[in-house]
PDB file of C-alpha atoms and ligand atoms in Angstrom:
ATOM      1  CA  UNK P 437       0.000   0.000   0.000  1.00  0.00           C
ATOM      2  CA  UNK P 438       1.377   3.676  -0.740  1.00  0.00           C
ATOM      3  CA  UNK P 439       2.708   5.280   2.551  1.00  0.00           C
ATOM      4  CA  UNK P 440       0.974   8.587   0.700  1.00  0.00           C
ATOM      5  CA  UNK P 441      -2.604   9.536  -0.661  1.00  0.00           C
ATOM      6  CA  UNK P 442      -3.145   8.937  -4.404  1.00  0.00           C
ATOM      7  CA  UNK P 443      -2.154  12.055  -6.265  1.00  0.00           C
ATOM      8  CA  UNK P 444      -3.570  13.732  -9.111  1.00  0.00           C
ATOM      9  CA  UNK P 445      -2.603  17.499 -10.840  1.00  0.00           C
ATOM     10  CA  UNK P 446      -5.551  19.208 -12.260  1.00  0.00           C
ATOM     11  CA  UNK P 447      -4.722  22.190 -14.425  1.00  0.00           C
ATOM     12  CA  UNK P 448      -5.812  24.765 -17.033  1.00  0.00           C
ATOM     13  CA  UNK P 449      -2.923  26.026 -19.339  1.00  0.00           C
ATOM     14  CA  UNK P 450      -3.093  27.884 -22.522  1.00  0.00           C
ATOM     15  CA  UNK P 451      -2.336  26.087 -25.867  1.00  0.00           C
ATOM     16  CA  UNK P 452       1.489  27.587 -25.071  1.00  0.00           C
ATOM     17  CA  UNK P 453       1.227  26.280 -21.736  1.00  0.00           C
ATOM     18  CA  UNK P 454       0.675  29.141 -19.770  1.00  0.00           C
ATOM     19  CA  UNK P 455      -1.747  28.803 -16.179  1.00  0.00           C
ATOM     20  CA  UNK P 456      -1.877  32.683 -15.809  1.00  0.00           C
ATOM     21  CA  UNK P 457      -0.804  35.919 -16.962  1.00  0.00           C
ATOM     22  CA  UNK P 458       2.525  37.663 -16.855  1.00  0.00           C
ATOM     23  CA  UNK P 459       1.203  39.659 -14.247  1.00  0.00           C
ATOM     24  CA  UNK P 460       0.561  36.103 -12.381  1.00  0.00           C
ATOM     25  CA  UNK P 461      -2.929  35.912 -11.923  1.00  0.00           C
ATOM     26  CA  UNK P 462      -5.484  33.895 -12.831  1.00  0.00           C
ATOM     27  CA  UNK P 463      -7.611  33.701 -15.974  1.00  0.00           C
ATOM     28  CA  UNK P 464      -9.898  32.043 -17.742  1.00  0.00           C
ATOM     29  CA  UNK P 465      -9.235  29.546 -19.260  1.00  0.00           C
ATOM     30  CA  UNK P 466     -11.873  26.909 -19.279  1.00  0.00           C
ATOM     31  CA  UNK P 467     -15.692  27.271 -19.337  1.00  0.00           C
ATOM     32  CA  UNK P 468     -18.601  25.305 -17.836  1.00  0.00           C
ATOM     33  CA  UNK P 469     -18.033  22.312 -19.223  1.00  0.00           C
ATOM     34  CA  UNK P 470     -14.313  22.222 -17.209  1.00  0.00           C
ATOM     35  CA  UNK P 471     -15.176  24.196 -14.289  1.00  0.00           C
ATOM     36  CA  UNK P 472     -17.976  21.283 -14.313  1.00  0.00           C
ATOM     37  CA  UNK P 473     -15.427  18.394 -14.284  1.00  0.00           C
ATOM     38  CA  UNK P 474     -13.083  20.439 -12.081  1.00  0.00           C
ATOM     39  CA  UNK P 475     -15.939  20.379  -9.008  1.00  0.00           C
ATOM     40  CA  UNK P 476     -16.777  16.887  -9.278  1.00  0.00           C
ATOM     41  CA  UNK P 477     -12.770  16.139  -8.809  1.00  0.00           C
ATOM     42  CA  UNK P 478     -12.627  17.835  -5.982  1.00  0.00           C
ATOM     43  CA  UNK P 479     -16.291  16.773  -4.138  1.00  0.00           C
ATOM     44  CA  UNK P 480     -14.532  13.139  -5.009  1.00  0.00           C
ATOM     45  CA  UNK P 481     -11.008  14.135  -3.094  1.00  0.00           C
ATOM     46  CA  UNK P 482     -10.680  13.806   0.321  1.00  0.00           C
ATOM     47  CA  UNK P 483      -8.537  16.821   0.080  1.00  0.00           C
ATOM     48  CA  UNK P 484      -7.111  20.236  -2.427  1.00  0.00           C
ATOM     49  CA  UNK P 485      -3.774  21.396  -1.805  1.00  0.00           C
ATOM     50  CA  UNK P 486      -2.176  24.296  -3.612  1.00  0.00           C
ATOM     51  CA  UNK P 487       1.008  26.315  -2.905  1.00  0.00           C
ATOM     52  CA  UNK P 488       1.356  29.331  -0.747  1.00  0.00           C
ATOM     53  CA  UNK P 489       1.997  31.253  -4.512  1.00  0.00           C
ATOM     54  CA  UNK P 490      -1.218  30.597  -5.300  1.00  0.00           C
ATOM     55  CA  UNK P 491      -3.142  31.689  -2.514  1.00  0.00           C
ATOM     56  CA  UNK P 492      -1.298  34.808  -2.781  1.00  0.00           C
ATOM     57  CA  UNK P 493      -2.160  35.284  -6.223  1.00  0.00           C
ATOM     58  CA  UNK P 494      -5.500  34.310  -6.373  1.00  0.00           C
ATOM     59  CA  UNK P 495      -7.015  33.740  -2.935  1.00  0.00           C
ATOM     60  CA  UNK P 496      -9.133  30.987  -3.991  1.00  0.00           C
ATOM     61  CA  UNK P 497     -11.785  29.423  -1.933  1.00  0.00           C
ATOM     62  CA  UNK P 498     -11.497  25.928  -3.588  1.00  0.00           C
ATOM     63  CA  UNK P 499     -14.955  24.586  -2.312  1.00  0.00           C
ATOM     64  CA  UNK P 500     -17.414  22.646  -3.895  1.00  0.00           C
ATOM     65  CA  UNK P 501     -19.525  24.912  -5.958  1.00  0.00           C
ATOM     66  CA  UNK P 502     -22.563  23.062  -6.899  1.00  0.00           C
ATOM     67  CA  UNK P 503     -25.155  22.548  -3.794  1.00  0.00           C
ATOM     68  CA  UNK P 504     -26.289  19.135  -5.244  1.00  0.00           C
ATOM     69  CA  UNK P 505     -22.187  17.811  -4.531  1.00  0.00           C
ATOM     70  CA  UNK P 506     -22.377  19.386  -1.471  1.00  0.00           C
ATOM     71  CA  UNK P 507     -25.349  17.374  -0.469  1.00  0.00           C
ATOM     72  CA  UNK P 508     -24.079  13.831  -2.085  1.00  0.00           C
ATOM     73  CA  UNK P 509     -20.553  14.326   0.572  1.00  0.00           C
ATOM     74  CA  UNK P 510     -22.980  14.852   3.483  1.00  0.00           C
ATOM     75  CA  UNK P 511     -24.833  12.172   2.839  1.00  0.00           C
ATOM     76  CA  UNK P 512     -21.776  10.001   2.647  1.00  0.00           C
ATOM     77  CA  UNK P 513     -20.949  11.519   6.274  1.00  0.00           C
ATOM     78  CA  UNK P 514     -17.953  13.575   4.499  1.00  0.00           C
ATOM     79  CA  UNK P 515     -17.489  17.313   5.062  1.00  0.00           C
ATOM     80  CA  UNK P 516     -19.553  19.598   2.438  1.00  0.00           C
ATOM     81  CA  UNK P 517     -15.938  20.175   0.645  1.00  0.00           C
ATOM     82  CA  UNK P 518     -12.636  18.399   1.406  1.00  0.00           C
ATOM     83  CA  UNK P 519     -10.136  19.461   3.094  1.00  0.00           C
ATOM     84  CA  UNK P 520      -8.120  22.137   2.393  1.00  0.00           C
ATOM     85  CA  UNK P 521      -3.944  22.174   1.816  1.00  0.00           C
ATOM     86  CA  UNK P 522      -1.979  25.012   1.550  1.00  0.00           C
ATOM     87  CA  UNK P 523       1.854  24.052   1.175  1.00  0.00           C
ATOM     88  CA  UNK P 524       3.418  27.005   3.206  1.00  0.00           C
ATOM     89  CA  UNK P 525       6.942  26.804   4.743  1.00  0.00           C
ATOM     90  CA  UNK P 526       7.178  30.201   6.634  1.00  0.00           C
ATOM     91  CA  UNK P 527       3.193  30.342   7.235  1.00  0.00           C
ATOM     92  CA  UNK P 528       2.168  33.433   5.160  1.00  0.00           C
ATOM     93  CA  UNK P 529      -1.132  32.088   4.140  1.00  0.00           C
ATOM     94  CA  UNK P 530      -3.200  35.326   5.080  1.00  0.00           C
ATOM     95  CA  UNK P 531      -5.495  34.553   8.450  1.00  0.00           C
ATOM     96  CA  UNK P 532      -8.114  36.437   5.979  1.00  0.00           C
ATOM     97  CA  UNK P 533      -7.685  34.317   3.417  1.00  0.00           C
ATOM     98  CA  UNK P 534     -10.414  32.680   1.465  1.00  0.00           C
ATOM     99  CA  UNK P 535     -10.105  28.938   2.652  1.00  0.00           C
ATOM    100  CA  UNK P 536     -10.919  30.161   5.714  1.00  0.00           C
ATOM    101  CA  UNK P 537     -13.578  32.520   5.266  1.00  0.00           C
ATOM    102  CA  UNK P 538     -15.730  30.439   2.901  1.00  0.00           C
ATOM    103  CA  UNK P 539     -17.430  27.052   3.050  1.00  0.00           C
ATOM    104  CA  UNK P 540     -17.742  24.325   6.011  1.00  0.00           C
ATOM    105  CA  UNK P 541     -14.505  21.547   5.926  1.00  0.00           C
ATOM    106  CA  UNK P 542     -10.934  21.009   7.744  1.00  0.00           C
ATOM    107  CA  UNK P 543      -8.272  23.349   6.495  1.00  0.00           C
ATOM    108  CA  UNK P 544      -4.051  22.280   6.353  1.00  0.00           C
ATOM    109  CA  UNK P 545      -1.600  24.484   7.101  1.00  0.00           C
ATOM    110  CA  UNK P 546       1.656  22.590   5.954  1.00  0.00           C
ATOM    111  CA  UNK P 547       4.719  24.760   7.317  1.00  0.00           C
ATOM    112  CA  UNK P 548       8.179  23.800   7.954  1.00  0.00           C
ATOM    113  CA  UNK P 549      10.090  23.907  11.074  1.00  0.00           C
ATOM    114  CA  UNK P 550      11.518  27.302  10.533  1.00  0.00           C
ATOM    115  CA  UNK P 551       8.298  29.432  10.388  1.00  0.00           C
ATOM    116  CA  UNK P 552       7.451  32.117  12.500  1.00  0.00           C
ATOM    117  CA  UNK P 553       6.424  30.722  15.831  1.00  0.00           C
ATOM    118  CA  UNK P 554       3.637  33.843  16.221  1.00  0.00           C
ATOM    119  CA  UNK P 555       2.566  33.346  12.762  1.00  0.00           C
ATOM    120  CA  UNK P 556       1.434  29.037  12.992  1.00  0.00           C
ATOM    121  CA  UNK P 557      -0.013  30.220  16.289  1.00  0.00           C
ATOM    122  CA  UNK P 558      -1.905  32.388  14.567  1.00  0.00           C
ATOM    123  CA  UNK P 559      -3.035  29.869  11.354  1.00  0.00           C
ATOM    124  CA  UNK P 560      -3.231  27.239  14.794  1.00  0.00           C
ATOM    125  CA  UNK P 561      -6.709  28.833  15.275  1.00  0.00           C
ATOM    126  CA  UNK P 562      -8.178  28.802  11.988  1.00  0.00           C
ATOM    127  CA  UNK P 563      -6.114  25.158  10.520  1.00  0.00           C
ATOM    128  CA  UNK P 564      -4.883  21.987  11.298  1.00  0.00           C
ATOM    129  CA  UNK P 565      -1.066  22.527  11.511  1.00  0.00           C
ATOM    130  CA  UNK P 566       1.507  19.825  10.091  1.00  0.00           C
ATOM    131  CA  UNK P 567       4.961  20.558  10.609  1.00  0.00           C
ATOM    132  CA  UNK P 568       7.483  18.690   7.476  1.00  0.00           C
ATOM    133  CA  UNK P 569      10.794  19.725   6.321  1.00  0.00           C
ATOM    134  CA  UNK P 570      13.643  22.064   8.098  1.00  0.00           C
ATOM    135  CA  UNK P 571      13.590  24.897   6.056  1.00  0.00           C
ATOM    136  CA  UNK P 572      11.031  24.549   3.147  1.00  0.00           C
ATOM    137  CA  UNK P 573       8.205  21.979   3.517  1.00  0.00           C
ATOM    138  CA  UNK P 574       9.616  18.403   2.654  1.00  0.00           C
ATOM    139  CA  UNK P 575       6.909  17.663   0.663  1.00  0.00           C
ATOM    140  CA  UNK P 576       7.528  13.801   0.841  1.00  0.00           C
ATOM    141  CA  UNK P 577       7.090  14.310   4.550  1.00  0.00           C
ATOM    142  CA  UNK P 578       3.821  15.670   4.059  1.00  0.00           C
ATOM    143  CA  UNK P 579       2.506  13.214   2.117  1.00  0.00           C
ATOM    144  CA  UNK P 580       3.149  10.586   4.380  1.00  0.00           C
ATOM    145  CA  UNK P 581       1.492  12.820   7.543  1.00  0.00           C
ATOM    146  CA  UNK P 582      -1.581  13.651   5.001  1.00  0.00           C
ATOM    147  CA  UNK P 583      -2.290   9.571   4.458  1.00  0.00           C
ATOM    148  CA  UNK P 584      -1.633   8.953   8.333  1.00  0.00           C
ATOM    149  CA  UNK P 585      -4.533  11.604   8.716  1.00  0.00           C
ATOM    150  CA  UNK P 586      -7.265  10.209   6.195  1.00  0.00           C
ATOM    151  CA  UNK P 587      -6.418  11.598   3.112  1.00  0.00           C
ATOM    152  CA  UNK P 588      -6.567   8.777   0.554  1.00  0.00           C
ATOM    153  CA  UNK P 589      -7.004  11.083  -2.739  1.00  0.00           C
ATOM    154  CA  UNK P 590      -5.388  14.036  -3.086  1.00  0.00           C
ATOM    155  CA  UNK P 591      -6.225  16.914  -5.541  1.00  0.00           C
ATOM    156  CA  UNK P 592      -3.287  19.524  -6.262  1.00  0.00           C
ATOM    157  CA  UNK P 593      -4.233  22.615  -8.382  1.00  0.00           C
ATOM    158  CA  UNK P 594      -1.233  24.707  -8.786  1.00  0.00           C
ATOM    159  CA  UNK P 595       0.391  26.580  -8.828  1.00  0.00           C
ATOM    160  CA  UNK P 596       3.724  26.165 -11.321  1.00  0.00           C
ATOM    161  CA  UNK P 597       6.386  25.665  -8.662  1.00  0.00           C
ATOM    162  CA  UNK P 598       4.373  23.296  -6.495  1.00  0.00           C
ATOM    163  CA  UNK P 599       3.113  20.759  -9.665  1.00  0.00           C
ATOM    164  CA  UNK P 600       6.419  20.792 -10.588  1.00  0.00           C
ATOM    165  CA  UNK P 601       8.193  20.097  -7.137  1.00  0.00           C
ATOM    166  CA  UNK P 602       5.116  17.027  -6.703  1.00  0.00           C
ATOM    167  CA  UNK P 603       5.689  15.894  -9.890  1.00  0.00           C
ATOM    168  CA  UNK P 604       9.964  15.647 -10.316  1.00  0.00           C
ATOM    169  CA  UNK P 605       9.045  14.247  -6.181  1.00  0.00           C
ATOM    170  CA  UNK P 606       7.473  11.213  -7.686  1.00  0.00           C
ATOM    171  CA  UNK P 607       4.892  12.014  -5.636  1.00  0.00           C
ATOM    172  CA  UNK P 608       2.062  12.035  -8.209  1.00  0.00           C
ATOM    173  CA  UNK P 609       0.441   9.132 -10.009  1.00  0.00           C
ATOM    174  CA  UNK P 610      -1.863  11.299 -12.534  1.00  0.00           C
ATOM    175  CA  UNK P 611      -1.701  14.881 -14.796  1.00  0.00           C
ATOM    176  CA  UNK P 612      -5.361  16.299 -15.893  1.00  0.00           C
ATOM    177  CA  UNK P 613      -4.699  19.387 -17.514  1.00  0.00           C
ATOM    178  CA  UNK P 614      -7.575  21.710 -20.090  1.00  0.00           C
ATOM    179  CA  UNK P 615      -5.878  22.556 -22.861  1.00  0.00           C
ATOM    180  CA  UNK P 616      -7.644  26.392 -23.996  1.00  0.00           C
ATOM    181  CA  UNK P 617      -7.723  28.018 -27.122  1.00  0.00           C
ATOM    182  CA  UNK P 618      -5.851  30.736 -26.369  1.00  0.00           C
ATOM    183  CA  UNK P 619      -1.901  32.071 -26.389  1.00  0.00           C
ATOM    184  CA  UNK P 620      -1.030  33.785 -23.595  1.00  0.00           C
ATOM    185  CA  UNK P 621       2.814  34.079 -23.953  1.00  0.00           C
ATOM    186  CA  UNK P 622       4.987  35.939 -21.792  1.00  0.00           C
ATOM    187  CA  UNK P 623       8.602  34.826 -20.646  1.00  0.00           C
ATOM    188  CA  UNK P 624       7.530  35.327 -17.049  1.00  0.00           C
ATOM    189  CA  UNK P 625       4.229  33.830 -17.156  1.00  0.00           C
ATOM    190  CA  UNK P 626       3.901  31.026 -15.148  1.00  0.00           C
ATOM    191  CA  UNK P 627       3.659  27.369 -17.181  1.00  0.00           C
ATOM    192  CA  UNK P 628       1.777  24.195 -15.940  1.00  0.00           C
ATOM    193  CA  UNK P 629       5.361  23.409 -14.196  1.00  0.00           C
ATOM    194  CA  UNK P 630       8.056  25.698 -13.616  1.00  0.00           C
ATOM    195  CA  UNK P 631      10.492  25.082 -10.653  1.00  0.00           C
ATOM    196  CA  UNK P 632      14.280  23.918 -11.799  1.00  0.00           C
ATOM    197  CA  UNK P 633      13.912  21.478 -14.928  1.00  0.00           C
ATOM    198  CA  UNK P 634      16.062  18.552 -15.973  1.00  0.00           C
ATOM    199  CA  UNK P 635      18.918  18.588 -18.076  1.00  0.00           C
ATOM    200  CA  UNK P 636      18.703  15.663 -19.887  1.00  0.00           C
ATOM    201  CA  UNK P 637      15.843  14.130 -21.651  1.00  0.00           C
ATOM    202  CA  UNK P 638      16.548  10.780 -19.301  1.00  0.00           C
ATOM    203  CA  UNK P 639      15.480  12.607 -15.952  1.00  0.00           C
ATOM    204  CA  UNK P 640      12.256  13.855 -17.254  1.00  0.00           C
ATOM    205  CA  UNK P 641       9.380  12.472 -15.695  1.00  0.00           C
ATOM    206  CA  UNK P 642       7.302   9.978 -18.404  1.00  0.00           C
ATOM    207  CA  UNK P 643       3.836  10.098 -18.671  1.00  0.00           C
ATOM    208  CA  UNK P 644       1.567   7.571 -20.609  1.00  0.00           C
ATOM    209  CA  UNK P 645      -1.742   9.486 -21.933  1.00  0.00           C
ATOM    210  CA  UNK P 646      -4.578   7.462 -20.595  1.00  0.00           C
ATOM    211  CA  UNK P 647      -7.359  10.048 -22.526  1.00  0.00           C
ATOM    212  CA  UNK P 648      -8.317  12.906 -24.330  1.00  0.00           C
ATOM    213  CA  UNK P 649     -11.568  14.213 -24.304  1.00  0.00           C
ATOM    214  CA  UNK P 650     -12.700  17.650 -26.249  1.00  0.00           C
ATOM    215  CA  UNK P 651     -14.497  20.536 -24.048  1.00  0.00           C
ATOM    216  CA  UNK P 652     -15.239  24.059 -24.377  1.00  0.00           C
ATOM    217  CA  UNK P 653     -13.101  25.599 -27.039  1.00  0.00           C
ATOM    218  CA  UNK P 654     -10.197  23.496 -26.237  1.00  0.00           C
ATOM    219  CA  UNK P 655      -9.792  19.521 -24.265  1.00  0.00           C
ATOM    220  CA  UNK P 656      -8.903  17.860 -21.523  1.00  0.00           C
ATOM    221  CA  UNK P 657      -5.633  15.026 -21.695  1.00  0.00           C
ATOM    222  CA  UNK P 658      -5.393  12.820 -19.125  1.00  0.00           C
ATOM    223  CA  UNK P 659      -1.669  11.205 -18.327  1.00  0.00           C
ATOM    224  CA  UNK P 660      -0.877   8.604 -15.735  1.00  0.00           C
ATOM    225  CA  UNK P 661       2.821   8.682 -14.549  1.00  0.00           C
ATOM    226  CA  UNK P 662       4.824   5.755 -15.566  1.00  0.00           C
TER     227      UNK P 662
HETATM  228  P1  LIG J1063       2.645  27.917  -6.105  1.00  0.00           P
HETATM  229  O1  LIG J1063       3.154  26.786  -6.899  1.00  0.00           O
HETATM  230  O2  LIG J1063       1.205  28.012  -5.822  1.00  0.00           O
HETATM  231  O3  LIG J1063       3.378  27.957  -4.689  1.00  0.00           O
HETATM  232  C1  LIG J1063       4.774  27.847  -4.664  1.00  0.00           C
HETATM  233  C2  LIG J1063       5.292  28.018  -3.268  1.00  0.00           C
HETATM  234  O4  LIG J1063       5.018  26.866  -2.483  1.00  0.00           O
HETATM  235  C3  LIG J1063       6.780  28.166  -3.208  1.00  0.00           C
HETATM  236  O5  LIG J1063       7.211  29.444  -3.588  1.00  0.00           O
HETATM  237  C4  LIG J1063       7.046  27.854  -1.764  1.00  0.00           C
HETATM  238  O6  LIG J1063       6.900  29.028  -0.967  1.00  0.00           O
HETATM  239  C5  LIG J1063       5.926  26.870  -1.408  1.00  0.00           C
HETATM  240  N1  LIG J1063       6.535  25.585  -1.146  1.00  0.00           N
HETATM  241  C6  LIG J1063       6.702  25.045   0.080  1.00  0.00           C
HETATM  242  N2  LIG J1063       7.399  23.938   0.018  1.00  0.00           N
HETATM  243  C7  LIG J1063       7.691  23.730  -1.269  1.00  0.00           C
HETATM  244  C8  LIG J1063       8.412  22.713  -1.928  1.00  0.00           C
HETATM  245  N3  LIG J1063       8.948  21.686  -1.270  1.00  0.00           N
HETATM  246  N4  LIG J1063       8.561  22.814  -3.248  1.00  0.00           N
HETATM  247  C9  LIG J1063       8.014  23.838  -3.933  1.00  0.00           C
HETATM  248  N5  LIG J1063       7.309  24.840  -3.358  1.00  0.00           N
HETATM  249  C10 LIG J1063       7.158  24.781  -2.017  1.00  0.00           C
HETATM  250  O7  LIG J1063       3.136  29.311  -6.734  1.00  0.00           O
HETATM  251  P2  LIG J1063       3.515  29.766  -8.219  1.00  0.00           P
HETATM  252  O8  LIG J1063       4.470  28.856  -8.873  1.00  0.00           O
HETATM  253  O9  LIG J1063       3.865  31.207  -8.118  1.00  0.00           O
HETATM  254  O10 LIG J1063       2.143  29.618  -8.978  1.00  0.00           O
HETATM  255  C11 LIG J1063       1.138  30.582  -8.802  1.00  0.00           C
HETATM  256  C12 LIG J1063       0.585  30.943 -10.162  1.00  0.00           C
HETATM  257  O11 LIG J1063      -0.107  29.820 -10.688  1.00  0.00           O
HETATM  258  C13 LIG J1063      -0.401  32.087 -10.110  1.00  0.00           C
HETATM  259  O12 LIG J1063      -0.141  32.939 -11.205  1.00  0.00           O
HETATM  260  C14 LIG J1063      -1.757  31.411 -10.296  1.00  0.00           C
HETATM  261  O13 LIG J1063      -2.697  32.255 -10.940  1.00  0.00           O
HETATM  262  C15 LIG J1063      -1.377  30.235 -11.162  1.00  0.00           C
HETATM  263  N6  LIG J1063      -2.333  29.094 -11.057  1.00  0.00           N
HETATM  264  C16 LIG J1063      -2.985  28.672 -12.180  1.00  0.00           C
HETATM  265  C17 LIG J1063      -3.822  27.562 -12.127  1.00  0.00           C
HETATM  266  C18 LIG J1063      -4.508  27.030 -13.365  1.00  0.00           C
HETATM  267  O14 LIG J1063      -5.013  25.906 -13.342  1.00  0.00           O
HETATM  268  N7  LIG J1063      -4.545  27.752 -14.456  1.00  0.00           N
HETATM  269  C19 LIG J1063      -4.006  26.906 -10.907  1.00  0.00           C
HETATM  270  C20 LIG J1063      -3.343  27.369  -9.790  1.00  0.00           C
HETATM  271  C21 LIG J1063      -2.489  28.463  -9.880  1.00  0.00           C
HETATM  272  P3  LIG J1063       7.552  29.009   0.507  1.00  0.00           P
HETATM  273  O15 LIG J1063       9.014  28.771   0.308  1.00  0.00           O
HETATM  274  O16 LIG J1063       7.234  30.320   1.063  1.00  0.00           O
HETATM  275  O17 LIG J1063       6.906  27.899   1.215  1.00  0.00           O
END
């Protein structure tokens, strides 16, 4: 048995590849037909993690939208939405921020052992707080302490740096990403993974495309990692 939840990546990138503007924050991408498939993957996770980048771009809320999902995890005893990660070494996730504010579930705090002591006290009160890694979060760690506290499936949704430090972690088993009709561009626009790269072609991770399936204006591949 894995000693971490099952892991997918569920993205929206441009046809270059692009998950936001140069400025770094979000667009749209998608439309119904996505955002659609994007609730049902998270009222079937047991949990959403993003990175601290993220939250600070976007604030997102990252509940369940639709009231009928909502319902369907209640009756299955769950939470109305599932928990909620943010990946946060030196605990700057805003006390104001969204995934606190909105919708009924457990929140995550993941911080590493050099954040601000005043600052987890602070996110103590509003999160559950899981302490992994010295000076950044060792996001191995983490996964480990997630499964040990009932997370089985585990939705990430960005941002660039975080997919891409999961992903070259081995620590995901599946990619879903919208592809959009649109070009963004922009050197300094975040992709679907930034973070360091390989150098050679032989350290990249492999993926194996499992389906494809047009949506709105663009579609939606689906890659398990070899
Ligand atoms: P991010 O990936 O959300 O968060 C990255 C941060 O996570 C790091 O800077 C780091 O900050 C923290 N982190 C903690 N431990 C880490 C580890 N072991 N490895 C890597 N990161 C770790 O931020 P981002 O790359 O700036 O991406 C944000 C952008 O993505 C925004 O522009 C947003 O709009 C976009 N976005 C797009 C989509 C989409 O589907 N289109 C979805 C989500 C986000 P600390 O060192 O402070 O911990």
């Amino acid at each position: 048995m894995l000693d971490r939840p099952y892991t997918f990546i569920n993205s929206a990138m441009s046809a270059d590849g692009k998950i936001a503007t140069k400025r770094r924050k979000q667009v749209k991408i998608s439309g119904p037909a996505d955002f659609d498939r994007v609730d049902e993957l998270r009222a079937t996770s047991d949990a959403v993690m993003v990175g601290i980048g993220t939250v600070l771009a976007d604030d997102p809320s990252l509940t369940v939208k639709s009231p009928e999902r909502r319902q369907r995890r209640l009756r299955a005893g769950l939470d109305e939405n599932p928990a909620r990660i943010v990946v946060d070494s030196q605990a700057r996730t805003p006390p104001t921020a969204d995934i606190f504010n909105k919708g009924a579930g457990r929140r995550i705090i993941v911080v590493a052992k050099a954040a601000p002591a005043d600052r987890v006290r602070a996110l103590a009160e509003k999160a559950e707080i899981i302490v992994a890694g010295e000076a950044s979060v060792d996001l191995r760690e983490m996964a480990a302490q997630l499964k040990r506290r009932g997370i089985g499936r585990l939705m990430v949704e960005g941002g660039a740096t975080l997919n891409y430090a999961m992903m070259s972690g081995r620590l995901v088993d599946e990619l879903s990403v919208f592809v959009g009709g649109l070009i963004i561009g922009g050197r300094d626009a975040p992709t679907l993974m930034d973070g360091a790269g390989v150098a050679e072609r032989s350290e990249a991770v492999g993926l194996k495309l499992a389906r494809c399936e047009p949506m709105d204006e663009g579609i939606v591949l689906t890659w398990k990692v070899v």
